[in-house]
Every structure is written in C-alpha cells, then in structure tokens.
CSV table of C-alpha atoms in Angstrom, one decimal:
chain,number,residue,atom,x,y,z
A,1,MET,CA,16.1,112.6,44.4
A,2,ALA,CA,18.1,116.0,45.1
A,3,ASN,CA,18.0,115.1,48.8
A,4,ARG,CA,19.7,111.8,48.5
A,5,LYS,CA,22.7,113.5,46.5
A,6,SER,CA,23.0,116.2,48.9
A,7,ASN,CA,23.2,113.7,51.9
A,8,ARG,CA,25.7,111.5,49.7
A,9,ARG,CA,27.8,114.5,49.3
A,10,ALA,CA,27.6,115.3,52.8
A,11,LEU,CA,28.5,111.8,54.0
A,12,GLY,CA,31.5,111.9,51.4
A,13,SER,CA,32.7,114.9,52.8
A,14,ARG,CA,32.7,113.7,56.7
A,15,ARG,CA,34.4,110.6,55.2
A,16,GLN,CA,37.1,112.6,53.5
A,17,ARG,CA,37.7,114.7,56.5
A,18,SER,CA,37.7,111.6,58.7
A,19,VAL,CA,40.6,110.3,56.9
A,20,THR,CA,43.0,113.2,56.8
A,21,PRO,CA,45.8,112.5,59.3
A,22,THR,CA,46.4,114.9,62.5
A,23,LEU,CA,49.7,116.3,62.3
A,24,PRO,CA,51.3,116.7,66.0
A,25,HIS,CA,51.6,120.4,67.1
A,26,LYS,CA,55.0,121.4,67.1
A,27,GLN,CA,56.2,123.8,70.1
A,28,GLY,CA,57.7,127.2,69.0
A,29,PRO,CA,61.4,128.6,69.8
A,30,ASP,CA,59.5,130.8,72.2
A,31,LYS,CA,57.5,128.1,74.3
A,32,HIS,CA,61.2,126.2,74.2
A,33,ARG,CA,62.8,129.1,76.1
A,34,ASP,CA,59.7,129.4,78.7
A,35,SER,CA,60.1,125.6,79.8
A,36,GLN,CA,63.9,126.2,80.0
A,37,LYS,CA,63.3,129.4,82.0
A,38,ARG,CA,60.8,127.6,84.4
A,39,HIS,CA,63.3,124.8,85.0
A,40,MET,CA,66.4,127.1,85.9
A,41,LYS,CA,63.7,129.1,88.1
A,42,LYS,CA,63.1,126.2,90.0
A,43,GLN,CA,66.2,124.9,90.3
A,44,GLN,CA,67.5,128.4,91.8
A,45,GLN,CA,64.7,127.9,94.0
A,46,ILE,CA,66.1,124.9,95.3
A,47,GLU,CA,69.7,126.1,95.7
A,48,PHE,CA,68.2,129.1,97.4
A,49,ARG,CA,66.7,126.9,100.0
A,50,LYS,CA,69.4,124.7,100.4
A,51,ARG,CA,71.6,127.9,101.1
A,52,LYS,CA,69.2,129.2,103.6
A,53,LEU,CA,69.0,125.9,105.3
A,54,ALA,CA,72.7,126.0,105.4
A,55,GLY,CA,73.2,129.0,106.7
A,56,GLU,CA,70.6,128.8,109.3
A,57,ALA,CA,72.5,125.3,110.5
A,58,MET,CA,76.0,127.2,110.4
A,59,LYS,CA,74.0,130.0,112.7
A,60,LYS,CA,73.1,127.7,115.2
A,61,LYS,CA,76.2,126.3,115.0
A,62,ARG,CA,78.0,129.7,115.6
A,63,GLU,CA,75.8,130.1,118.4
A,64,ARG,CA,76.5,126.8,120.3
A,65,TRP,CA,80.1,127.5,119.6
A,66,ALA,CA,80.1,130.6,121.1
A,67,GLN,CA,78.3,129.3,124.1
A,68,ILE,CA,81.0,126.6,124.4
A,69,ALA,CA,83.5,129.4,123.9
A,70,LEU,CA,82.0,131.4,127.2
A,71,GLU,CA,82.0,128.0,129.1
A,72,THR,CA,85.6,127.7,128.6
A,73,GLN,CA,86.5,131.1,129.3
A,74,ARG,CA,84.8,130.9,132.3
A,75,ILE,CA,86.6,128.0,133.3
A,76,VAL,CA,90.4,128.9,132.6
A,77,LEU,CA,90.0,132.5,133.6
A,78,GLY,CA,88.4,131.3,136.7
A,79,ASP,CA,88.7,128.3,139.1
A,80,GLY,CA,89.9,125.9,136.7
A,81,LYS,CA,87.6,123.0,137.6
A,82,TYR,CA,84.8,121.6,135.4
A,83,VAL,CA,83.0,118.3,135.3
A,84,GLU,CA,83.6,115.4,133.0
A,85,GLU,CA,80.7,113.0,132.1
A,86,ARG,CA,81.9,109.4,132.4
A,87,ASN,CA,79.7,106.0,131.6
A,88,VAL,CA,80.6,103.7,134.2
A,89,SER,CA,79.7,99.9,133.1
A,90,SER,CA,77.2,98.1,135.5
A,91,ASP,CA,77.2,95.0,133.7
A,92,SER,CA,80.0,92.7,133.3
A,93,ARG,CA,79.0,92.3,129.4
A,94,GLU,CA,80.9,95.1,127.2
A,95,MET,CA,81.4,95.6,123.4
A,96,THR,CA,84.2,97.1,121.6
A,97,VAL,CA,84.3,99.7,119.4
A,98,GLN,CA,86.9,101.5,117.0
A,99,GLY,CA,88.1,105.1,117.7
A,100,LEU,CA,91.2,107.5,118.4
A,101,GLY,CA,93.1,104.9,116.2
A,102,ALA,CA,92.7,102.3,119.2
A,103,HIS,CA,90.0,100.1,120.6
A,104,ILE,CA,87.8,101.6,122.8
A,105,ILE,CA,85.7,99.5,125.5
A,106,MET,CA,82.1,100.6,125.9
A,107,PRO,CA,79.8,98.6,128.2
A,108,VAL,CA,76.3,97.1,127.2
A,109,ASN,CA,74.8,98.7,130.2
A,110,PHE,CA,76.3,101.9,131.6
A,111,GLN,CA,75.6,104.5,134.3
A,112,ARG,CA,76.8,108.0,134.1
A,113,ILE,CA,78.7,109.7,136.7
A,114,GLY,CA,80.5,113.2,137.3
A,115,VAL,CA,84.3,113.6,137.6
A,116,THR,CA,85.4,117.0,138.7
A,117,HIS,CA,88.8,118.0,137.3
A,118,ASP,CA,90.9,120.8,138.8
A,119,ILE,CA,93.1,122.1,136.4
A,120,SER,CA,93.8,126.1,137.8
A,121,MET,CA,97.6,124.7,138.9
A,122,GLN,CA,98.5,123.7,135.6
A,123,ILE,CA,97.0,126.5,133.7
A,124,LEU,CA,98.9,129.1,136.6
A,125,LEU,CA,101.9,126.9,135.4
A,126,SER,CA,101.7,127.4,132.0
A,127,LYS,CA,100.8,131.2,132.2
A,128,GLN,CA,104.2,131.5,134.1
A,129,GLN,CA,106.1,129.8,131.8
A,130,THR,CA,104.6,131.3,128.4
A,131,VAL,CA,107.9,133.1,126.8
A,132,SER,CA,107.3,135.6,124.0
A,133,TYR,CA,109.8,135.8,121.3
A,134,PRO,CA,110.3,139.2,119.7
A,135,HIS,CA,110.5,139.8,115.8
A,136,GLN,CA,114.4,140.9,116.2
A,137,SER,CA,115.1,137.5,118.0
A,138,ASP,CA,118.4,136.7,117.1
A,139,PHE,CA,118.0,132.8,118.2
A,140,LEU,CA,114.9,132.3,116.3
A,141,ALA,CA,116.5,134.3,113.5
A,142,GLY,CA,119.5,132.1,113.3
A,143,TRP,CA,117.5,128.9,112.2
A,144,VAL,CA,119.1,128.5,109.1
A,145,THR,CA,122.9,128.5,110.3
A,146,SER,CA,122.2,126.9,113.8
A,147,HIS,CA,123.1,123.3,114.2
A,148,PRO,CA,120.8,120.6,115.3
A,149,PRO,CA,121.3,118.4,118.3
A,150,SER,CA,123.0,115.4,117.4
A,151,PHE,CA,121.5,112.0,118.7
A,152,HIS,CA,122.7,108.6,118.3
A,153,PRO,CA,121.5,106.8,116.6
A,154,ARG,CA,119.4,109.4,115.1
A,155,PRO,CA,115.6,107.9,113.9
A,156,SER,CA,114.0,108.9,110.7
A,157,THR,CA,111.0,111.3,111.0
A,158,ILE,CA,107.7,109.9,110.5
A,159,ILE,CA,105.3,112.3,108.6
A,160,GLU,CA,101.6,111.7,108.6
A,161,PHE,CA,98.7,113.7,107.0
A,162,THR,CA,95.0,113.6,108.3
A,163,GLN,CA,92.1,115.5,107.9
A,164,CYS,CA,91.1,116.2,111.4
A,165,SER,CA,92.1,119.0,113.5
A,166,ALA,CA,95.0,119.9,115.3
A,167,LEU,CA,93.8,118.9,118.6
A,168,THR,CA,92.2,115.6,117.9
A,169,ALA,CA,95.6,114.8,116.1
A,170,ALA,CA,97.3,115.7,118.8
A,171,ARG,CA,95.0,113.8,121.5
A,172,ARG,CA,95.9,110.6,119.2
A,173,LEU,CA,99.6,111.2,119.8
A,174,HIS,CA,98.9,111.4,123.5
A,175,THR,CA,96.7,108.3,123.5
A,176,VAL,CA,99.0,106.2,121.2
A,177,PHE,CA,102.4,107.0,122.1
A,178,PRO,CA,102.5,107.5,126.0
A,179,GLU,CA,106.3,108.0,126.3
A,180,LEU,CA,105.6,111.5,125.1
A,181,HIS,CA,104.2,112.5,128.4
A,182,ASP,CA,105.6,112.4,131.5
A,183,HIS,CA,103.3,111.6,134.7
A,184,ASN,CA,104.5,112.5,138.2
A,185,PRO,CA,102.0,112.3,141.0
A,186,SER,CA,104.2,114.7,143.3
A,187,THR,CA,104.6,117.1,140.1
A,188,LEU,CA,102.6,118.5,137.2
A,189,ASP,CA,102.9,116.5,134.2
A,190,LYS,CA,104.8,117.8,131.3
A,191,THR,CA,104.9,116.9,127.5
A,192,ARG,CA,106.4,116.8,124.5
A,193,ILE,CA,103.9,117.0,122.0
A,194,GLY,CA,103.8,120.2,120.2
A,195,VAL,CA,101.2,122.3,118.3
A,196,LEU,CA,101.6,125.2,116.2
A,197,SER,CA,98.3,127.7,116.3
A,198,PHE,CA,97.8,129.9,113.7
A,199,ALA,CA,97.4,133.3,115.8
A,200,SER,CA,95.6,136.1,115.3
A,201,PRO,CA,97.6,139.5,115.7
A,202,LYS,CA,94.8,140.9,117.3
A,203,ARG,CA,93.4,139.2,120.7
A,204,PRO,CA,94.2,135.9,122.5
A,205,GLY,CA,92.2,133.3,120.6
A,206,GLY,CA,90.6,135.6,117.8
A,207,GLY,CA,87.1,135.5,117.5
A,208,TYR,CA,86.8,132.3,119.5
A,209,ILE,CA,84.4,134.0,121.7
A,210,ASN,CA,82.0,134.8,119.0
A,211,GLY,CA,81.4,131.3,117.6
A,212,GLY,CA,84.6,131.4,115.3
A,213,ASP,CA,85.9,128.3,113.6
A,214,GLU,CA,89.4,129.4,112.3
A,215,GLN,CA,92.1,127.0,113.5
A,216,GLU,CA,93.4,129.1,116.6
A,217,GLU,CA,89.6,129.5,117.3
A,218,LEU,CA,88.9,126.0,117.6
A,219,ILE,CA,92.2,125.5,119.7
A,220,ALA,CA,90.8,128.1,122.1
A,221,ARG,CA,87.3,127.1,122.7
A,222,SER,CA,88.7,123.5,123.6
A,223,SER,CA,91.7,124.4,126.0
A,224,SER,CA,93.6,126.6,128.4
A,225,LEU,CA,95.4,128.7,125.5
A,226,VAL,CA,93.8,132.1,126.0
A,227,ALA,CA,94.8,132.1,129.4
A,228,ALA,CA,98.2,131.5,128.5
A,229,LEU,CA,98.2,134.3,125.9
A,230,SER,CA,96.3,136.8,128.4
A,231,SER,CA,99.9,136.6,130.7
A,232,PRO,CA,101.9,139.8,130.5
A,233,GLN,CA,104.7,138.1,128.8
A,234,ALA,CA,102.5,137.4,125.7
A,235,ALA,CA,100.8,141.0,126.0
A,236,GLU,CA,104.6,142.0,124.2
A,237,PHE,CA,103.3,140.0,121.3
A,238,TYR,CA,100.3,141.7,120.2
A,239,ARG,CA,101.7,145.2,121.0
A,240,THR,CA,104.4,144.6,118.5
A,241,HIS,CA,101.6,143.2,116.1
A,242,ARG,CA,99.8,146.6,116.5
A,243,GLN,CA,102.8,148.4,115.9
A,244,PHE,CA,103.7,147.0,112.7
A,245,LYS,CA,100.0,147.0,111.5
A,246,ASN,CA,100.1,151.0,112.2
A,247,GLU,CA,103.3,151.1,110.4
A,248,ASP,CA,102.6,149.4,107.3
A,249,GLY,CA,99.7,147.2,107.4
A,250,SER,CA,100.7,145.1,104.7
A,251,GLY,CA,99.5,141.5,106.1
A,252,LEU,CA,103.5,140.5,105.9
A,253,TYR,CA,103.1,140.8,109.7
A,254,ASP,CA,106.0,140.6,111.9
A,255,HIS,CA,107.9,137.1,113.0
A,256,ALA,CA,107.3,137.4,116.6
A,257,MET,CA,105.7,134.3,118.5
A,258,VAL,CA,104.8,132.9,121.6
A,259,TYR,CA,105.5,129.8,123.3
A,260,SER,CA,102.8,128.4,125.8
A,261,PRO,CA,104.2,125.0,127.3
A,262,GLY,CA,101.5,122.6,129.1
A,263,VAL,CA,98.5,124.2,127.6
A,264,VAL,CA,95.6,121.8,129.1
A,265,VAL,CA,92.9,120.1,126.5
A,266,PHE,CA,89.9,119.5,128.1
A,267,ARG,CA,87.2,119.3,125.5
A,268,LYS,CA,86.3,117.0,122.3
A,269,GLU,CA,85.9,118.7,118.8
A,270,ASP,CA,83.5,118.3,116.1
A,271,GLU,CA,85.3,115.5,113.9
A,272,GLU,CA,86.5,113.4,117.1
A,273,LEU,CA,86.2,109.5,116.3
A,274,GLU,CA,85.3,110.7,112.5
A,275,GLU,CA,88.6,110.3,110.7
A,276,GLN,CA,91.9,108.5,111.2
A,277,PRO,CA,95.3,109.6,110.0
A,278,GLU,CA,96.4,108.3,106.6
A,279,ALA,CA,99.5,105.7,106.4
A,280,PRO,CA,102.5,107.2,107.5
A,281,LEU,CA,104.7,108.8,104.2
A,282,THR,CA,107.9,107.9,105.8
A,283,GLY,CA,107.4,104.3,107.7
A,284,GLY,CA,105.9,103.5,111.0
A,285,ARG,CA,103.0,101.1,111.6
A,286,ARG,CA,99.6,101.7,109.4
A,287,LYS,CA,96.6,103.4,111.0
A,288,ARG,CA,93.3,102.5,110.8
A,289,LYS,CA,90.7,103.8,108.2
A,290,ARG,CA,87.9,105.8,108.8
A,291,ASN,CA,85.2,103.6,109.9
A,292,GLY,CA,82.0,105.3,108.6
A,293,SER,CA,79.4,103.3,111.1
A,294,THR,CA,76.7,104.6,112.9
A,295,ILE,CA,78.7,104.2,116.0
A,296,SER,CA,81.4,106.2,115.4
A,297,GLN,CA,78.3,109.2,114.7
A,298,SER,CA,76.4,108.4,117.8
A,299,LEU,CA,79.7,108.7,120.0
A,300,ASP,CA,80.3,112.0,118.3
A,301,THR,CA,79.6,114.5,121.3
A,302,SER,CA,81.1,117.8,120.2
A,303,GLY,CA,82.2,120.3,122.9
A,304,ALA,CA,81.7,117.6,125.5
A,305,PHE,CA,84.4,117.5,128.8
A,306,ILE,CA,87.3,114.9,128.1
A,307,GLU,CA,89.9,113.8,130.7
A,308,PRO,CA,92.4,116.4,130.7
A,309,PHE,CA,95.8,116.6,128.6
A,310,LEU,CA,98.5,118.7,127.9
A,311,VAL,CA,100.3,120.3,124.5
A,312,ASN,CA,103.0,123.0,124.2
A,313,VAL,CA,101.7,125.6,121.7
A,314,VAL,CA,103.5,127.9,119.5
A,315,SER,CA,101.4,131.0,118.4
A,316,ALA,CA,102.4,132.4,115.3
A,317,VAL,CA,100.7,134.9,112.9
A,318,PRO,CA,100.9,133.7,109.4
A,319,VAL,CA,101.5,135.9,106.0
A,320,ASN,CA,98.0,137.6,105.3
A,321,ALA,CA,98.0,137.1,101.5
A,322,ALA,CA,94.4,138.3,101.2
A,323,ALA,CA,95.2,141.5,103.3
A,324,PHE,CA,98.5,142.4,101.3
A,325,LEU,CA,96.8,142.3,98.1
A,326,ARG,CA,94.1,144.4,99.0
A,327,LYS,CA,96.3,147.0,100.1
A,328,HIS,CA,99.0,146.9,97.4
A,329,THR,CA,98.0,146.5,93.4
A,330,VAL,CA,99.9,144.2,91.8
A,331,ALA,CA,100.5,144.6,87.9
A,332,PRO,CA,100.4,141.5,85.9
A,333,ALA,CA,104.4,141.6,85.3
A,334,ASP,CA,104.9,141.9,89.2
A,335,GLN,CA,103.0,139.0,90.3
A,336,GLU,CA,105.8,136.5,90.4
A,337,ARG,CA,107.8,138.6,92.8
A,338,VAL,CA,104.9,139.0,95.0
A,339,SER,CA,104.4,135.5,95.3
A,340,ALA,CA,108.1,135.0,96.0
A,341,GLU,CA,108.4,137.8,98.8
A,342,ILE,CA,105.2,135.9,100.5
A,343,ARG,CA,107.0,132.7,100.4
A,344,ARG,CA,110.1,133.9,101.2
A,345,ALA,CA,108.3,135.8,104.5
A,346,MET,CA,106.7,132.3,105.3
A,347,ARG,CA,109.6,130.5,104.7
A,348,ASP,CA,111.3,132.4,107.5
A,349,ARG,CA,108.5,132.3,109.9
A,350,MET,CA,107.9,128.7,109.5
A,351,GLY,CA,111.7,128.1,110.2
A,352,ARG,CA,111.5,130.0,113.0
A,353,VAL,CA,108.5,127.8,114.5
A,354,LEU,CA,110.6,124.8,113.9
A,355,ARG,CA,113.8,126.2,115.7
A,356,CYS,CA,111.3,127.2,118.6
A,357,PHE,CA,110.0,123.6,119.0
A,358,GLU,CA,113.4,122.2,118.6
A,359,GLU,CA,114.9,124.3,121.2
A,360,ARG,CA,112.4,123.1,123.6
A,361,GLY,CA,112.5,119.5,123.1
A,362,ASP,CA,109.2,118.7,121.5
A,363,LYS,CA,109.1,115.2,119.8
A,364,ALA,CA,106.1,114.9,117.9
A,365,ILE,CA,104.8,118.1,116.4
A,366,VAL,CA,101.1,119.1,114.7
A,367,LEU,CA,101.4,121.5,112.0
A,368,GLY,CA,98.9,122.2,109.2
A,369,ALA,CA,98.1,124.4,105.8
A,370,PHE,CA,99.9,127.4,108.2
A,371,GLY,CA,98.1,130.8,106.6
A,372,GLY,CA,95.7,128.8,104.8
A,373,GLY,CA,91.7,129.7,105.4
A,374,SER,CA,90.9,133.5,105.6
A,375,SER,CA,94.5,134.4,105.1
A,376,GLU,CA,94.4,133.3,101.8
A,377,CYS,CA,98.1,131.6,101.3
A,378,ASN,CA,98.3,129.2,98.7
A,379,PRO,CA,98.5,125.6,100.2
A,380,ASP,CA,100.6,124.3,97.5
A,381,MET,CA,103.2,126.9,98.7
A,382,ILE,CA,102.7,126.6,102.1
A,383,ALA,CA,103.3,122.3,101.5
A,384,ASP,CA,106.5,123.2,99.2
A,385,VAL,CA,108.0,125.2,102.2
A,386,TRP,CA,107.5,122.7,104.7
A,387,ALA,CA,108.6,119.7,102.4
A,388,GLU,CA,112.0,121.9,101.8
A,389,LEU,CA,112.5,122.5,105.7
A,390,PHE,CA,111.7,118.8,106.6
A,391,VAL,CA,113.0,116.4,103.7
A,392,THR,CA,114.3,118.1,100.4
A,393,GLY,CA,116.3,121.1,101.3
A,394,ASP,CA,116.8,123.8,99.1
A,395,ARG,CA,118.9,124.6,96.1
A,396,ARG,CA,122.1,126.6,96.8
A,397,GLN,CA,121.9,129.8,96.0
A,398,GLY,CA,124.0,132.1,93.8
A,399,THR,CA,125.1,128.9,91.9
A,400,ASP,CA,123.9,127.1,88.5
A,401,SER,CA,124.5,123.6,90.6
A,402,PRO,CA,121.1,121.4,91.2
A,403,LYS,CA,123.0,120.1,94.3
A,404,ARG,CA,120.5,121.1,97.4
A,405,THR,CA,121.8,121.8,100.7
A,406,ASP,CA,120.3,119.5,103.5
A,407,ALA,CA,116.7,120.2,105.1
A,408,ARG,CA,117.4,122.1,108.1
A,409,PHE,CA,115.0,120.2,110.2
A,410,LYS,CA,115.5,116.6,108.5
A,411,ASP,CA,115.1,114.3,111.4
A,412,VAL,CA,115.3,116.6,114.2
A,413,PHE,CA,111.5,115.3,115.3
A,414,GLU,CA,110.4,111.8,116.0
A,415,ARG,CA,106.9,112.7,114.5
A,416,ILE,CA,105.5,115.1,112.2
A,417,VAL,CA,101.4,115.5,111.6
A,418,PHE,CA,100.0,117.6,109.1
A,419,ALA,CA,96.1,118.2,110.1
A,420,VAL,CA,94.7,119.8,107.3
A,421,PRO,CA,90.8,119.3,107.9
A,422,GLY,CA,88.3,120.6,104.9
A,423,LYS,CA,88.8,121.1,101.5
A,424,TRP,CA,92.7,121.8,101.2
A,425,PHE,CA,93.9,118.3,102.4
A,426,ALA,CA,94.1,116.9,99.0
A,427,ASP,CA,96.0,119.3,97.3
A,428,PHE,CA,98.2,120.1,100.4
A,429,LYS,CA,99.1,116.3,100.7
A,430,GLN,CA,99.6,116.3,96.9
A,431,SER,CA,102.0,119.1,96.6
A,432,PHE,CA,104.0,117.8,99.8
A,433,GLU,CA,104.9,114.5,97.9
A,434,LEU,CA,105.2,115.8,94.4
A,435,ARG,CA,108.1,118.1,95.9
A,436,MET,CA,109.5,114.8,97.1
A,437,LEU,CA,109.3,113.2,93.9
A,438,GLU,CA,111.1,116.0,92.1
A,439,THR,CA,113.9,116.0,94.7
A,440,GLU,CA,114.1,112.1,94.2
A,441,ILE,CA,114.4,112.7,90.6
A,442,GLU,CA,117.0,115.4,90.6
A,443,THR,CA,119.3,113.0,93.0
A,444,VAL,CA,119.0,110.0,90.5
A,445,MET,CA,119.9,112.2,87.3
A,446,MET,CA,123.0,114.0,89.5
A,447,SER,CA,124.2,110.4,90.3
A,448,GLN,CA,123.9,109.3,86.8
A,449,ASN,CA,125.8,112.2,85.8
A,450,ASP,CA,128.5,111.8,88.2
A,451,GLU,CA,129.0,108.4,87.0
A,452,CYS,CA,129.3,109.5,83.6
C-alpha cells in the first residue's frame, strides 16, 4: 500500500514537470555585442580583401602602363617607327558595330596584317616648331584687353562634355570633322585641334615612364609630346618653374607655358570606344549614347597602336592648391581670401592658355578640370572660371552695377570639348551649367528693371 502511494506521488510529480512550459533562453547584451563584433570583423575582412585585390590590379596596370611608356619613349626619341596591327577582311560578308561616334565596319572573317608607320619627320617638325612662352609674356598677359579676330558671320561655339580622356575626345574630333586637319601628300599634315595638357613643372611627361595616370602622363604615354617637351625651347619652361619653386615654393607656380604643334598621337587609350559625348550644350547635332554591349568591351585594346593623327598641345602648370595649403597655415578667417587668390591665379593662367590657342588658329579645343586630381583645385571653381571665359563674362569691377562684361572668348572657337573622366564629371558639368543659369536669370531681371 505504501509502495502504491509513493508510485502515485512520483507519477504525479513527473506529470507536473512535463506540463511545465519551457521558456526560450534570452540572449544577454554581451552576446548581442559579440554577434555585432563578429559581423563587423567579417565585413572588415571582406573590405580588406577587396582593397588588396584592387591594389594588386592597379599595380599590374601601372606595370603595364610603364612598359607601354618605355616603348613610346623609344619610338619618339628614336627612329619614329612603329607597326600597327590591322584587321583586313578576307570575306565579303561584314557586320556594323557602333564606336567612336560613328559606324565601324568589322569583317566577319579577317586576317591581321602589320602596317609600318614612320612618324619621324612629323616628330622632328613638332620639336622644331615648339614655342615656349615665358611668365612675363606681354602677348599672353594682355589676353584681357586684346580683341578676338572678327569673323563674318561669327558662328556660335558648340560646347560638349564627355567622360573620356583628352586624346580620345581629340580623336573623335579628328574622325568626325575632317575639315579640322589638312592633308597634303607633298607636305606634312597640319591640324586645328588643340589640347590642354596639365603639365608637370618638373619634367616632360611627369611620371609617365613609371606608369603614372595623371592627365599629362596619359597624353605622354600615347603620343610624341615628350619629344616636343625635350626640345631646347621647352627647357626654359622647366628652368623657370624650378626658379619659382626655389624662390617661394608656394604651389601657385608661374604662367609660363609651351605650345607644341603637330604632336603625333599613335596609341589607343583605356576608355576608347566606351563613352560617347553627351548632347552639346549650345546646339549642334546630338551624339550617340554609350553602348554597353560586349562588342565595345571586346574591341577595347588599351595601348594598341593606331593610325597616327595630330593635335596641337599647350602645356601649362595649374595651381597646386594642395602644395599651397601644405606650405601656408591658413586661419579660418583667411580661407575666403586664399580661395579668391587661387581663383585669380587660375583665371589668369586659363585666359593665357586660351589666348595661345586663339593666336595659333586652333578651331576646336579639348579642355578639362584643369588643376583637379593631385593638385586638388576645386572642380566647381574651375568650371565656374571656364564658364566665365566662354559664356557668361564677369561682373564689372569697382561698381555696384550687376551688368557684366562680355565673355572674352565667347564664340572664338568652333567647338569646345570638356573631357573630364572619373568622379569630377557630374560636379564639373553641373557647376558650368549653374553659372550659365545664374547669368540668364540676372539678364532677365536686368531687362525687367530697365523696362520699369
């Protein structure tokens, strides 16, 4: 009897325990923090691997660029000969693909042949005709008061923006507008396409031979620019910059520049065939948008030799805002004054560049975010100055009148292409257009006030 009672009590206790609900285990704050730390550590490892892979890829790119630059140097400082590989159709059937702002005919079946180009005479002529303008050049310094040549009728300038490089933009101009270059079998060719090179103050081509990718270094890697800048005339340009650096080293540099006519471009660049210019800002026919197909990617052969074409290059050193601010401690109260001083120096230099192109008779010019990149000039400021020189003009100094002087280089050139690759493109284009919009609003308000 006692055993039955004990068994019933044991069974009841088991039943009672079995119906007791089991509550889920709650994580404490320490375990939650540990989970977050593990997640953050994993993300950091992923980002580290990405940076490492990107660094390795860039290192390989720079090594390849250095090899290309060395080969370019041997050509332009040597015999001036190179072999372009061309695809020649071996089949009557062909297909059409889009590229370079026009249609390219690609054969279905083709064979590759080598075409030898000898550009030695053109390189020699470019070196002989290279001109160095000193810092004290009265001719360039008078750009503000000089009068542009009169044309009757005077066409409106067409302004375009593109994310491609300067030489890619120049090649499109050469391809689409054949009237910009003169070809005569009995004489050397000439061109009216100008390109602004953001020059190094130290040496021809900057660090192009080490695989650098600044704007001038890209031009030097794909053309004969280094040969022209190695001429005795250009040597004065680098001596002047060394003198200014030894005297103040401020990063403002001087206004000396070099004009090199007939520089030979004979290589294709990275983004060739990838980016088409946007619609012109001031009229003209609309260009095709970028084609993201695999055809464009398969045709991209960076650094490959191409049929040579010519550009006229102005080499000028932009203000190095980064160097200036490293050397001088600027108090918060003086920041606006310093920014205005940098802008003033840049405006004067950019005006001299345009005066040089104008005097030399160039009709289409390729510009950009002059002083962007390692010089760290504000791209908004650069775009604002270009807009002032080409379109909007400047407020009359010393008066309270909102009236503006006419833009000094308004309608001087037939075409202006702003080649701004990379992250600055959107801000640069927006700043240029904003300056134009502000001027239009001011003009409307002035006309309304005059009517009243």
